[in-house]
Each structure stands twice: as C-alpha cells, then as structure tokens.
Coordinates of C-alpha atoms and ligand atoms in Angstrom, one line a residue:
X172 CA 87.5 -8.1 118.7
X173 CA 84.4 -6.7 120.9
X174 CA 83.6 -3.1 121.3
X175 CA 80.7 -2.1 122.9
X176 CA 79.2 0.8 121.3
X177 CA 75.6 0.7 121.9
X178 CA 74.8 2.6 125.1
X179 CA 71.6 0.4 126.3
X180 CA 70.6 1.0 129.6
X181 CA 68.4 -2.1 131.6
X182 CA 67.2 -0.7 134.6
X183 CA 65.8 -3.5 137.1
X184 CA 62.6 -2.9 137.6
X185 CA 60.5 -4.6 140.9
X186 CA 57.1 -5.7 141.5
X187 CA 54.5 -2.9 141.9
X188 CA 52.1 -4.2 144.2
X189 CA 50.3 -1.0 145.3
X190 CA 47.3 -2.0 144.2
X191 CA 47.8 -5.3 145.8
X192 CA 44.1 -6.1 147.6
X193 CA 42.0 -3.2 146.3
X194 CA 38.3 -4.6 145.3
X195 CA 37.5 -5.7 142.2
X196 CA 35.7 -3.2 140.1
X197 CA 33.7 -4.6 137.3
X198 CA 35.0 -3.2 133.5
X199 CA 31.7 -2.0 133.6
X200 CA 32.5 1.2 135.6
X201 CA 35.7 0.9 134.2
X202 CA 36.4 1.2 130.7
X203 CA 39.5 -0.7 129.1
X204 CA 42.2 1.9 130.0
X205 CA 45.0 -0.7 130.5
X206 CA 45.4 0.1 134.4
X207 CA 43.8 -3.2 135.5
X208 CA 45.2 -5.3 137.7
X209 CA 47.0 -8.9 136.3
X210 CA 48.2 -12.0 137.9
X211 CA 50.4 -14.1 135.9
X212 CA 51.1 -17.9 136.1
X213 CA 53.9 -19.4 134.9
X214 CA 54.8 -23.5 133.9
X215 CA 57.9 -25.3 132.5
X216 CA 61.2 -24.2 132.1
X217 CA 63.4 -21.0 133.2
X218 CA 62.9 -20.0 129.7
X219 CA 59.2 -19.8 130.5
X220 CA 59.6 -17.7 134.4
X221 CA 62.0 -15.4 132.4
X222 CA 59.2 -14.9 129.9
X223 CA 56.7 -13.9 132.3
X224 CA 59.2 -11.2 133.8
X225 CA 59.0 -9.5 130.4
X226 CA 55.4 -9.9 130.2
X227 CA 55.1 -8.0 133.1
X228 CA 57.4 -5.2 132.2
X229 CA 55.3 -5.0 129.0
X230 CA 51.8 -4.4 131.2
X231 CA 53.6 -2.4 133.6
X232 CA 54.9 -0.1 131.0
X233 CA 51.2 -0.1 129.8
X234 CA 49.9 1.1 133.3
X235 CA 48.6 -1.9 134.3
X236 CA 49.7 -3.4 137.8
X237 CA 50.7 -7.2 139.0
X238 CA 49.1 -8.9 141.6
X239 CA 49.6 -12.2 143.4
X240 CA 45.9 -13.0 144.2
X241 CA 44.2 -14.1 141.6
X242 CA 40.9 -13.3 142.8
X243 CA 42.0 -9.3 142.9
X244 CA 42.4 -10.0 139.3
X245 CA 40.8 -8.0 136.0
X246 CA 43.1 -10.3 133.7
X247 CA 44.4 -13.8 134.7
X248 CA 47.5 -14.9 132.3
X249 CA 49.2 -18.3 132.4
X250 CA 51.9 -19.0 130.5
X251 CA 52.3 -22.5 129.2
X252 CA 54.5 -25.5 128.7
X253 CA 54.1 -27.8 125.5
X254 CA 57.0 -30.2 126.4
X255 CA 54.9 -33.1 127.4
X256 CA 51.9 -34.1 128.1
X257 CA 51.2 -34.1 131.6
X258 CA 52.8 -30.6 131.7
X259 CA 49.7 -29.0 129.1
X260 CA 47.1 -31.8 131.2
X261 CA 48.2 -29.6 134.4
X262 CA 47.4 -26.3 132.5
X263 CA 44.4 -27.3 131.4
X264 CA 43.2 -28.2 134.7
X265 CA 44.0 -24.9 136.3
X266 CA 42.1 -23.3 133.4
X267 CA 39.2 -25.1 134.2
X268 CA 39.7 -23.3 137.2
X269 CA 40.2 -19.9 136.2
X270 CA 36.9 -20.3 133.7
X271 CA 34.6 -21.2 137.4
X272 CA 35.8 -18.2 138.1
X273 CA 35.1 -16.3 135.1
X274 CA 31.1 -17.4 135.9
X275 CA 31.1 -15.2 139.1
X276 CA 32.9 -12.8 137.5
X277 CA 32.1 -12.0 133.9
X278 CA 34.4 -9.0 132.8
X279 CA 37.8 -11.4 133.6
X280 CA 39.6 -11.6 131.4
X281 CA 41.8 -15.1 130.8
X282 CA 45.1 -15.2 128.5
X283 CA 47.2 -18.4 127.3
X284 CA 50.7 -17.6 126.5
X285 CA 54.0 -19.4 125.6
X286 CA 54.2 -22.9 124.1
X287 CA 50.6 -24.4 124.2
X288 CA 49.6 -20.8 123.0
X289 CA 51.6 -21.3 120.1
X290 CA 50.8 -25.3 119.5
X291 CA 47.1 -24.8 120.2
X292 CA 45.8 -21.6 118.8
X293 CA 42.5 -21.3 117.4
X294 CA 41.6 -24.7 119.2
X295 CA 41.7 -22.5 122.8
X296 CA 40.0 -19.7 121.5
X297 CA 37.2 -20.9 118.8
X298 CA 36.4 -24.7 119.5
X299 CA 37.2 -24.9 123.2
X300 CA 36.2 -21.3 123.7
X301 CA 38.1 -21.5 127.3
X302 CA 40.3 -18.4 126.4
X303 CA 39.8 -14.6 125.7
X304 CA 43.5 -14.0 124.5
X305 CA 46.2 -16.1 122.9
X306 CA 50.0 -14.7 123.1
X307 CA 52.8 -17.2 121.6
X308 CA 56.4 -16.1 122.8
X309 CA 57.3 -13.8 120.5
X310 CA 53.7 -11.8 120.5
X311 CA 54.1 -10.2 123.7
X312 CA 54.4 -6.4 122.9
X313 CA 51.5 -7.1 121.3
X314 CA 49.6 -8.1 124.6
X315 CA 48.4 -4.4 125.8
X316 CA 46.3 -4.4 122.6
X317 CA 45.1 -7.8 122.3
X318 CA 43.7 -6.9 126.0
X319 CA 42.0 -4.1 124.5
X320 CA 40.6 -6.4 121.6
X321 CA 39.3 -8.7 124.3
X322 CA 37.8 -6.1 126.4
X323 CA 35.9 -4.9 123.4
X324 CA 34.2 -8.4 123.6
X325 CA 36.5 -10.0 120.7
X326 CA 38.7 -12.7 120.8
X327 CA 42.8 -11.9 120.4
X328 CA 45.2 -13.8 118.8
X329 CA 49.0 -13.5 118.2
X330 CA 51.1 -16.7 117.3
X331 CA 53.2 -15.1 114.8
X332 CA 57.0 -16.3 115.4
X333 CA 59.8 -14.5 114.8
X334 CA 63.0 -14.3 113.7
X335 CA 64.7 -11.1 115.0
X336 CA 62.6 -10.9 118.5
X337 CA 64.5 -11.1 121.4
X338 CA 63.5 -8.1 123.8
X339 CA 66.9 -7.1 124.1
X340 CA 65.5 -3.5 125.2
X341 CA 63.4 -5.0 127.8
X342 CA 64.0 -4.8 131.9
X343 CA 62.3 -7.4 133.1
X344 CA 60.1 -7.2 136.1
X345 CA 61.8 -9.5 138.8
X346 CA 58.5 -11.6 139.8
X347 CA 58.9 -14.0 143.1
X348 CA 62.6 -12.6 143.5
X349 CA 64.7 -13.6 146.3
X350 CA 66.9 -10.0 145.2
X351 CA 69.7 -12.7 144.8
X352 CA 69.1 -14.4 142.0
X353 CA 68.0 -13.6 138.5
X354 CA 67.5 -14.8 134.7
X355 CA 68.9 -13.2 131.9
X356 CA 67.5 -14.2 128.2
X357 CA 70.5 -14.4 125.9
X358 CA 68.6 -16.3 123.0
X359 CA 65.3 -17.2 122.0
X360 CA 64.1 -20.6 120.0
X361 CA 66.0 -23.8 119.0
X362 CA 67.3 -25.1 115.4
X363 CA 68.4 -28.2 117.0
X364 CA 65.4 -30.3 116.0
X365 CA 65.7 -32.7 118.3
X366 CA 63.0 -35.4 117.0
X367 CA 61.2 -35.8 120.1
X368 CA 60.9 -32.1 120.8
X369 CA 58.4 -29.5 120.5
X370 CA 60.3 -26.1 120.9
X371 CA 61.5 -25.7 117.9
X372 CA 57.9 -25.7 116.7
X373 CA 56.3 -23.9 119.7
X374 CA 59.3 -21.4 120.0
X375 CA 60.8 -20.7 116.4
X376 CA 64.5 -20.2 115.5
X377 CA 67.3 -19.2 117.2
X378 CA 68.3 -16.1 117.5
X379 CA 71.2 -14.6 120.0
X380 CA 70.3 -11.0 121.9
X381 CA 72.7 -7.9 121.6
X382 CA 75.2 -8.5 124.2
X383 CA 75.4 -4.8 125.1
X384 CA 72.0 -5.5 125.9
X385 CA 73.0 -8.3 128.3
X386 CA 75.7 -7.0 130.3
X387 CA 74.0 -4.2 131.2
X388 CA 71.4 -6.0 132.3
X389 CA 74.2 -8.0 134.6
X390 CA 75.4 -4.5 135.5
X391 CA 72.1 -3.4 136.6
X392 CA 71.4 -6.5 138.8
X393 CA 74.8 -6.7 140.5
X394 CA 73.9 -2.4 141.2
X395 CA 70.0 -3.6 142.3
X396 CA 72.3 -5.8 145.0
X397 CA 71.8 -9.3 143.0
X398 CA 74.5 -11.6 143.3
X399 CA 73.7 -14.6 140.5
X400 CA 72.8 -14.3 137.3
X401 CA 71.5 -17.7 134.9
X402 CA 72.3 -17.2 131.2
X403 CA 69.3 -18.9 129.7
X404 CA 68.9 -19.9 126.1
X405 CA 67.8 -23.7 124.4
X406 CA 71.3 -23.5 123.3
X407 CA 73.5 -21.4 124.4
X408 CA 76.6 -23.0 123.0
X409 CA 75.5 -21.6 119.7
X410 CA 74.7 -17.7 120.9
X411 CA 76.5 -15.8 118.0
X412 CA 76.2 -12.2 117.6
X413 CA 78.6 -10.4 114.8
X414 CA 77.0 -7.3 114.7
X415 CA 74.6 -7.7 111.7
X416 CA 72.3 -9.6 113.0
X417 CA 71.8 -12.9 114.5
X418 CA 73.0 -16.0 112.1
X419 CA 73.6 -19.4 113.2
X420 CA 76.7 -20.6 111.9
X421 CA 80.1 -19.2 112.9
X422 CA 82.0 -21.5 110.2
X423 CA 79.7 -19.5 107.4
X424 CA 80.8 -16.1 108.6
X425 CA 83.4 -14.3 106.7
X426 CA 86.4 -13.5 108.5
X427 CA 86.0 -10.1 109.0
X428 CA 82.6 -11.3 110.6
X429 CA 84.6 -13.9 112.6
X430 CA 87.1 -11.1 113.9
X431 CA 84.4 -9.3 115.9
X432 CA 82.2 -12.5 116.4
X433 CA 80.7 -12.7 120.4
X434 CA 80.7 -15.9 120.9
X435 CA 79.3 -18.0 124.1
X436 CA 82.7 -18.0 125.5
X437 CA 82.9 -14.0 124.7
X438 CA 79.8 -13.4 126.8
X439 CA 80.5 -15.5 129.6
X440 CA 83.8 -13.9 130.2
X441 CA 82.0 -10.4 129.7
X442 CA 79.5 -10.6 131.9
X443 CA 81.8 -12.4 134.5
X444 CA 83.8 -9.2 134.2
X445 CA 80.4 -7.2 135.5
X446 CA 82.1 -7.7 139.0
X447 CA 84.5 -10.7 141.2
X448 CA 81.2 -10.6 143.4
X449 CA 78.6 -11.8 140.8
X450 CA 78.2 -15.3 140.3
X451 CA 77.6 -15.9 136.8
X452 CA 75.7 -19.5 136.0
X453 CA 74.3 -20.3 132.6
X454 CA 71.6 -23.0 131.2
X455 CA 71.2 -25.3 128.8
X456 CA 74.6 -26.4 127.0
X457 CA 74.1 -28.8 124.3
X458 CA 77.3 -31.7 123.7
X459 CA 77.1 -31.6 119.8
X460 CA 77.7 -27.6 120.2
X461 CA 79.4 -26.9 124.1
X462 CA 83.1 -26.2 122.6
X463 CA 86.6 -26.3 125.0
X464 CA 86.6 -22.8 125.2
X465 CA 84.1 -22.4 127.1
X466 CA 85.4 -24.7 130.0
X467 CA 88.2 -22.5 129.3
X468 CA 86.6 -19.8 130.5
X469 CA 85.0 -21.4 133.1
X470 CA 88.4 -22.3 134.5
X471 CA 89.6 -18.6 134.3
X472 CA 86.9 -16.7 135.8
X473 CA 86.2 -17.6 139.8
X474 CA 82.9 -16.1 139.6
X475 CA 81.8 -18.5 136.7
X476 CA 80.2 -21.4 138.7
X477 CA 81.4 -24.9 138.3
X478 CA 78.5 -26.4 137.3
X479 CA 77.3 -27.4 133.8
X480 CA 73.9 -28.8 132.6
X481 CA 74.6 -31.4 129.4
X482 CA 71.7 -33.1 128.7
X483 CA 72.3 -37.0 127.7
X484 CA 68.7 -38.0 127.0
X485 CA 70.2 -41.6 126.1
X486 CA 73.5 -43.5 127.0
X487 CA 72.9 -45.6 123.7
X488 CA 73.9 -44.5 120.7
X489 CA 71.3 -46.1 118.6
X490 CA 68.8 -43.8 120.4
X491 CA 70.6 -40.8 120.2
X492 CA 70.7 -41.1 116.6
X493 CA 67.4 -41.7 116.2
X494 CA 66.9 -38.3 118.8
X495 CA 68.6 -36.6 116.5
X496 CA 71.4 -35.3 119.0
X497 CA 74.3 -35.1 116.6
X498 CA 76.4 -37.0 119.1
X499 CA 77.1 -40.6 120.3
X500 CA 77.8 -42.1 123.8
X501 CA 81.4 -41.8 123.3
X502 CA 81.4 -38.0 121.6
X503 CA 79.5 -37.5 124.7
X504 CA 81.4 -39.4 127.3
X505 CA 84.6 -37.4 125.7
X506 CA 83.0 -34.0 126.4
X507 CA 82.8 -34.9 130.1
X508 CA 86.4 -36.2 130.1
X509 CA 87.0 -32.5 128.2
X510 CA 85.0 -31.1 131.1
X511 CA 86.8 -33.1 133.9
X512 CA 90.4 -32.4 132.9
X513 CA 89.7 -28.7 133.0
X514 CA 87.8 -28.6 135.9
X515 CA 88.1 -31.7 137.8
X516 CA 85.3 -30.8 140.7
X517 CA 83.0 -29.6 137.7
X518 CA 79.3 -30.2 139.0
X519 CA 77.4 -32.1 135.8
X520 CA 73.4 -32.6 135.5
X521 CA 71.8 -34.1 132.9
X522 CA 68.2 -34.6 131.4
X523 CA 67.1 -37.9 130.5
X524 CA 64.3 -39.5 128.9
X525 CA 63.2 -43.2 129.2
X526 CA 61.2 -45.5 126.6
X527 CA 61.4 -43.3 123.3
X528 CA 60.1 -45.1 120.4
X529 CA 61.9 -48.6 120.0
X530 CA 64.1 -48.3 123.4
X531 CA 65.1 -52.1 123.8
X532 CA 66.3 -53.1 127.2
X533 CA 69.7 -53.1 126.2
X534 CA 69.3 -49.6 125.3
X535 CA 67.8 -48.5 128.5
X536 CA 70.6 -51.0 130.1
X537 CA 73.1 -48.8 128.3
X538 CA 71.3 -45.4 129.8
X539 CA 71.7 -46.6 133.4
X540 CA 75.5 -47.8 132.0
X541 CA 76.3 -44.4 131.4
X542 CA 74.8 -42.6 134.5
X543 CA 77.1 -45.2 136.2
X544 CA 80.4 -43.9 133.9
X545 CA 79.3 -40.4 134.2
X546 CA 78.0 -40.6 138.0
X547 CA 75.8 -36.6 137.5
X548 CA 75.2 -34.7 140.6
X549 CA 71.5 -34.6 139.4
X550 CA 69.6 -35.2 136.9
X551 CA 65.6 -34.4 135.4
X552 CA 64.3 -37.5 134.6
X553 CA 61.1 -38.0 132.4
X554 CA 59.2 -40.9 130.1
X555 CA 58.6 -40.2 126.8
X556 CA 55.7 -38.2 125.3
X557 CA 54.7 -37.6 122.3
X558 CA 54.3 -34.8 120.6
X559 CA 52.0 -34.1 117.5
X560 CA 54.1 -32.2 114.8
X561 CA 57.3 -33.9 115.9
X562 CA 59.7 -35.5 113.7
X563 CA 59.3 -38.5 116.5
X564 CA 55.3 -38.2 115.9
X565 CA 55.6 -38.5 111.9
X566 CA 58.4 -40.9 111.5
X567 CA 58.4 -43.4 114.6
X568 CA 56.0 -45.7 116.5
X569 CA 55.8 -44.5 120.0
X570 CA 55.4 -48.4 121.0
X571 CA 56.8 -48.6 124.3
X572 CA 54.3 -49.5 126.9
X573 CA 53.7 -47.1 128.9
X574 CA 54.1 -49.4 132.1
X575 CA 57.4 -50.2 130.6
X576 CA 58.7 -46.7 130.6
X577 CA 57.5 -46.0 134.1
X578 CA 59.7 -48.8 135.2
X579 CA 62.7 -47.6 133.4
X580 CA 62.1 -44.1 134.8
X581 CA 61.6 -45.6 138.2
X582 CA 64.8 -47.5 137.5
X583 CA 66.8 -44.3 136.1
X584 CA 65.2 -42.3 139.2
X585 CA 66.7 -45.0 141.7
X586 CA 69.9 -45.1 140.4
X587 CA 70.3 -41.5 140.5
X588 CA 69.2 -40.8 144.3
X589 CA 71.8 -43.4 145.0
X590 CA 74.4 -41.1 142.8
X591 CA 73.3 -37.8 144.4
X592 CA 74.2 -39.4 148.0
X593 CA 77.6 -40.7 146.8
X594 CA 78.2 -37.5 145.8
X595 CA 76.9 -35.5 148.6
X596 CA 78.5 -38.1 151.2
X597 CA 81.9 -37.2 149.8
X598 CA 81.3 -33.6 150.2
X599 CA 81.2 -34.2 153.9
X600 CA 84.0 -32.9 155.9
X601 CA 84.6 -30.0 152.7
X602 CA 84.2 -26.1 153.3
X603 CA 82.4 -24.2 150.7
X604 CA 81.6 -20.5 149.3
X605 CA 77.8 -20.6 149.9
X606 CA 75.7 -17.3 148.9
X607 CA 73.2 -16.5 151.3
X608 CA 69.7 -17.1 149.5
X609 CA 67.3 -16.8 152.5
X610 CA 65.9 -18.6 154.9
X611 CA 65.6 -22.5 155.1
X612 CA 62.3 -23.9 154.4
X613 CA 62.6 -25.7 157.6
X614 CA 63.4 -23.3 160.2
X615 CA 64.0 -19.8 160.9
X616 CA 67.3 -20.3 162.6
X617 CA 68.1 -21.7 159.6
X618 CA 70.1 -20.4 156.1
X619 CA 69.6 -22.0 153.0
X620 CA 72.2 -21.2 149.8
X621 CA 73.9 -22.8 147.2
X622 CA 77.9 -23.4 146.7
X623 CA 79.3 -23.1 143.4
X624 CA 78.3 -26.5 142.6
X625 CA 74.7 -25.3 142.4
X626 CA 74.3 -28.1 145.5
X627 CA 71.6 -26.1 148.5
X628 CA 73.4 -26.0 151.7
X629 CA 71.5 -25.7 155.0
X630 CA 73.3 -23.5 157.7
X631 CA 72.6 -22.4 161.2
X632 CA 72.4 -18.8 161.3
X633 CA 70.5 -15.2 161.1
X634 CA 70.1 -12.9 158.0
X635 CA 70.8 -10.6 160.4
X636 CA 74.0 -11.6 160.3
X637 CA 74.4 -12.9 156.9
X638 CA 71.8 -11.2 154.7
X639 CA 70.8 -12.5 151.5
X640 CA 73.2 -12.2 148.8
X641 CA 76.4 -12.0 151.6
X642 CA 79.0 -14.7 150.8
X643 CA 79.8 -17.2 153.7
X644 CA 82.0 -20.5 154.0
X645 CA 80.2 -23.5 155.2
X646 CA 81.6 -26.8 156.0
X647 CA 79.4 -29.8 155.4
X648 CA 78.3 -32.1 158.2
X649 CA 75.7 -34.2 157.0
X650 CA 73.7 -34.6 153.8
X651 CA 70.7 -36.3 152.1
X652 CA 70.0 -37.3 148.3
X653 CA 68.9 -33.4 148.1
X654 CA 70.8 -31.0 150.4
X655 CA 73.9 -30.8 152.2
X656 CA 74.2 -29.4 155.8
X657 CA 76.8 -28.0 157.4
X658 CA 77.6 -24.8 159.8
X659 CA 79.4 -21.8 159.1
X660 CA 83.1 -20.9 159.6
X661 CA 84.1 -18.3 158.3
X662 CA 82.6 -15.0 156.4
Ligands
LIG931 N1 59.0 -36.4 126.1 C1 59.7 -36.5 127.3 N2 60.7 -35.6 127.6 C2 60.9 -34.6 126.8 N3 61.8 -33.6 126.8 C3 61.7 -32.8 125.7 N4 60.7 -33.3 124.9 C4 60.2 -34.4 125.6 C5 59.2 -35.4 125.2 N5 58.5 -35.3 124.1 C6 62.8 -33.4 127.9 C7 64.2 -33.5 127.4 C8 64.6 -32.1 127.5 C9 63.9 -31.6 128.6 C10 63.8 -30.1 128.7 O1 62.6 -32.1 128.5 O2 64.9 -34.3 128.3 O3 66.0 -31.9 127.6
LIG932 FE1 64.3 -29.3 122.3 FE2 66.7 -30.3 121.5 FE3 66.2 -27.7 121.2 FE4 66.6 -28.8 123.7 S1 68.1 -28.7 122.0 S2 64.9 -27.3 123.1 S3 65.6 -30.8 123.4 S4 65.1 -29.3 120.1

C-alpha cells in the first residue's frame, strides 16, 4: 500500500500587502524588474480562485507584490471563465473597464488567464487588441516572463496545455482568506467530455497531483490555524496516483501498479488523518465514477463532512445520453440510495441545466421528477449555452427557445427554494457542530458558520469568545430557503 517517501514541504504563504497604497510610479522610471505591484481578479469556479492563489505565489516568488486596489496597480490580471456565455460577457465588460483605465495610465499592463485565455487566444491579443498578456491554466510559471515580454512593448502568449502540470510544489498564496477555510488542487483538467462542456477543451486532461504533495499542504494549513480544507478537482472520483505518473484508468494498471494505487478514497482518508480537528470537504464527484468506497470513508472519518456535490444535469435519461454522462436516471437515483444507506443525513447538491438541445417537456417534466425523488439541499441551476468547439456545438441543434429555457430554469429554481426550506424547516429544533467562520453579514453581534452539512448557520455571539476556526454546537431556531439560525449551547 502507500508509503510516503517524498519529503515536500508546502508552507502557507499570506498576502503581502506592504506595498498596499504606495503611488503609482510610471514603468518609465521603473524598468521591468518584476517588483510591480498586481491585482488579480478571479471568475467561475473554485478551480478558478484556487488558480489565482498559485498565480500569486508564482509573482510573489518573482518579487512582485499583490494588491487589492486596482488603481495601485502596474499589472491588472483576470482570470476567466469559459463555461457559458454570460460568464465570458461579464469578463469582457470588466475589461472594457480595465482598458479606460489603461488610457490614463499607459505603462498598465492587462493579463487574461484561465479558460477564455485558453478558448480565445490570439483573438484577445491580435484582432481585439484589449490584452497585453494571455496565460491559459497550465502557462502560469511562465507568467514572470511573459510580463517582461509585455513590458518590452510585445505581446505574450502561453496557451500551451499540459499533461504532467499540476503545481504540486506550489504554496499557494491564500487571497481573500477567512484563515478558516482553504482549497487544495488535487487534479487538474477533465476527460469526461461531457458534450455540452468546455473544460475539457479550455483545461486539457486530467491529471492527479502527488499526494505527498497534498497532505502536506493539509498539514501546513491545519499548523497556519485553518480548520477546512476543499479537495477540488473536475473529477475527483478518478484522482489516481501509482507512483509513475498520472494515468487514468485504474482497471489498466498492472497489479503491482494497483497494490500501491492512491486512490480518491486513499486521499480522503489521508488527509483526514492530518488531524480529528480539520474538516476535510471535497468538490466535484461525478455519478458514472463516485465509487462506494468513498462513502465508506466518509462514514469512517468524523472529520470528513457529510456533504456530497453529484451533479444530475438532467433527470431524463434520453438527455443524459445525449450529455454524454455515462449514467441514466436510475444508475443515478441508485448512487443516492448508495449514498443514503451509508450515511443517511448525507447533505446532496446538484448542478442542473435546463433546455439542452432537443429537451421536450416531458424531459424537463422528468428533471423536476427527479429533484422531487432526490429532494437536494441545493442545487446551481443554469440554461443551456452553447459552446463553439463542443461536441453539443458540432453535432446538435441548440433549438430550444431561449424564452423556453428561462421558464424551465425559473421552474427548476422554484422548485428547489421550496426543497431547500423543507429541508431547512426539518433542521429546526436539531443541534449542530458549526465552525466559527466569522462574522454574520448582518450584524456584529452576530456569528456566521457552516455545520457539516455545508448549510450557514447564523448565531448570536462574539469572536471574542468564539474566534474563527473554534468549534461550537448550535441549535437551530429558525431558517429561510438559505440559512439556518439558531443560538449556541454548548462549546
Ligand atoms: N451551458 C450551461 N451550463 C453548463 N455547465 C457546463 N457547461 C454548460 C453549458 N454549456 C454547467 C454544468 C456543470 C456546471 C459547472 O456548469 O451544470 O456541472
Ligand atoms: Fe465539464 Fe463534464 Fe468535465 Fe464537469 S465532468 S468539467 S461538466 S466535461
């Protein structure tokens, strides 16, 4: 089985803002020598604000230094989501307002990283000429010398994928950390080829990180006085690490290979072993891939949260085919049973996506039908959009009108509030382990943290009293569609 031999040390590094506020000097005075000041902007996923945290150690390892004021800023970065539409429509607009900016102040520089980086390319940098630097998501060690390119008045460019990056070796800087709370990477890219998805194109192939790498970087959290750490991968069902290298398939491993295999179920009870007091949580699971074992582990380890994230897209099985999900309703309604009998107060969110090409009403009927069988804590709800380079965009008409899938999502939407307030109204009464996150956003007599359940709890009381990261149990009074509210009774 596992030994860990590889002594890899992740320190956590924090935010350097000492140069927070100082004037702007123009590049001018200044040659390129990397010890600018850089804000960075992040959109989309986890994946994405994880991203951006190794970004920063990058250009703080290069002597540069973050700031949260854009306007103090030599370089402005944002890095981007392709997903849908509406999510690249928002970036462009704020680049639009980044390039005023660039008017008044001529030596800024302007970086596009992450998905639309990698989907758009040249089209940023040559015809639109909005950007000075383009960084897909596996180009970013290359960022300290594409700023240099760029300073030297040319344009940069790295969109090269890959298929061994994972920046294992990296500590990322904790950006906009609560010091409770943090993302660890365990996998880059997707194989799943999902047909209405972009990430496999905008991301590359999978490829699992050296768990050594990983529970040290749990280690150094839970030391930093972190209490929760999110796995985060596309698919972290299918992290598989045998020692040479990252390679999809456990079933085409030899057996020797098997023998020592770390397998999502391996790392979860690994990094649950960091300490009793860390909470481990971990995002996304996929139901063609999530296998018993892991609910196994779940179930053995306390500090493993009872809350899993299984993405439905579509309760009909016509749809999911054509999705390319590699499972039907019933596979999927049978991994929740799976889920249900192991751990029967299991908290279960889903994502779902209305009006992809051809849904019939009876297929969106049999959507709501299965939010009603399933009954999800939450759920991130979404109409379809397409994307060029798809299989969706080659093969299938996107011919649902548009109005038509805003009144399935509005439908969808409706139907889960009204499931999120069931739930939360039968939570009333119930005492749970909440870890201290902060403040409410409502009121500084007020504590705001979330139960195992990954459900935000509202309590009176001081961080004086209960700091940040300190465990308390809080019985539930009240609730809405969102939060639960309760008071303390007990540390
Ligand atoms: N249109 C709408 N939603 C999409 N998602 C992914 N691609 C698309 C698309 N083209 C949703 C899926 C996925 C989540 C991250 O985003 O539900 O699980
Ligand atoms: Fe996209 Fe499917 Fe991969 Fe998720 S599993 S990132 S939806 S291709």
């Amino acid at each position: 089985m596992y030994e860990s031999d590889a002594k890899i040390n992740i320190p956590v590094k924090q935010i350097d803002e000492s140069r927070q506020g100082e004037p702007f000097q123009r590049k001018e005075d200044r040659p390129f020598d990397a010890s600018g000041l850089y804000y960075i902007e992040s959109y989309g996923c986890q994946m994405n604000f994880s991203d951006s945290e190794i970004v920063a150690s990058i250009l703080s390892d290069a002597g540069m230094h973050h700031t949260t004021d854009y306007h103090a800023a030599d370089v402005i970065l944002i890095n981007t989501c392709a997903i849908r539409d509406n999510a690249e429509q928002r970036v462009r607009n704020r680049l639009a307002q980044f390039q005023a900016l660039k008017k008044e102040k001529r030596n800024l520089t302007i970086g596009v990283l992450g998905c639309m980086a990698e989907r758009l390319k040249k089209k940023l940098l040559e015809e639109e000429k909005i950007v000075d630097v383009v960084a897909g998501p596996d180009a970013y060690r290359d960022l300290p010398k594409l700023l240099a390119t760029a300073d030297e008045g040319q344009k940069a460019i790295n969109t090269l994928l890959s298929r061994e990056e994972t920046y294992g070796d990296i500590s990322p800087v904790r950006l906009q950390s609560n010091g409770v709370s943090a993302f660890i990477s365990i996998m880059r890219g997707c194989d799943n080829m999902c047909s209405f998805c972009v990430v496999p194109f905008t991301r590359g192939r999978e490829r699992s990180r050296q768990p050594d790498s990983i529970v040290s970087e749990a280690r150094a959290l839970f030391e930093a006085g972190y209490r929760e750490v999110t796995l985060l991968g596309q698919n972290v069902d299918s992290y598989l690490w045998f020692g040479g290298g990252a390679k999809k398939d456990f079933g085409k491993l030899s057996a020797e290979e098997q023998g020592r295999a770390i397998r999502f179920a391996d790392l979860l009870a690994l990094v649950a072993e960091v300490s009793p007091e860390l909470r481990i949580r971990f995002s996304t699971s996929n139901p063609q891939d999530m296998t018993r074992d892991v609910i196994e582990t779940m179930a053995r380890y306390e500090n493993i949260c009872n809350y899993i994230h299984l993405p439905v897209q579509s309760g009909s099985s016509r749809m999911l085919k054509k999705m390319n999900r590699g499972y039907s309703r019933e596979e999927y309604l049978e991994k929740i049973g799976m889920i249900r009998s192991i751990i029967p107060d299991c908290g279960i969110s889903s994502d779902i996506i209305a009006g992809f090409c051809s849904e019939s009403e009876e297929d969106h009927r049999l959507t709501l039908s299965i939010m009603e069988e399933v009954k999800y804590d939450m759920n991130y709800m979404f109409y379809y959009s397409e994307r060029p380079g798809t299989l969706a965009a080659r093969k299938y008409e996107d011919d649902v009108p548009l109005e038509v899938k805003k009144r399935r999502l509005s439908e969808i939407i409706e139907l889960q509030q009204k499931h999120s307030l069931e739930h939360n109204r039968q939570d009333a009464g119930k005492t749970f382990k909440v870890l201290v996150e902060g403040l409410s956003k409502k009121s500084r007599e007020e504590l705001a943290g979330r139960n195992d359940q990954n459900k935000m709890i509202v309590f009176r009381g001081s961080l004086s009293e209960y700091p940040a990261g300190s465990y308390v149990n809080v019985k539930v009074d009240d609730c809405s569609s969102a939060t639960l509210m309760g008071h303390i009774v007990s540390k």
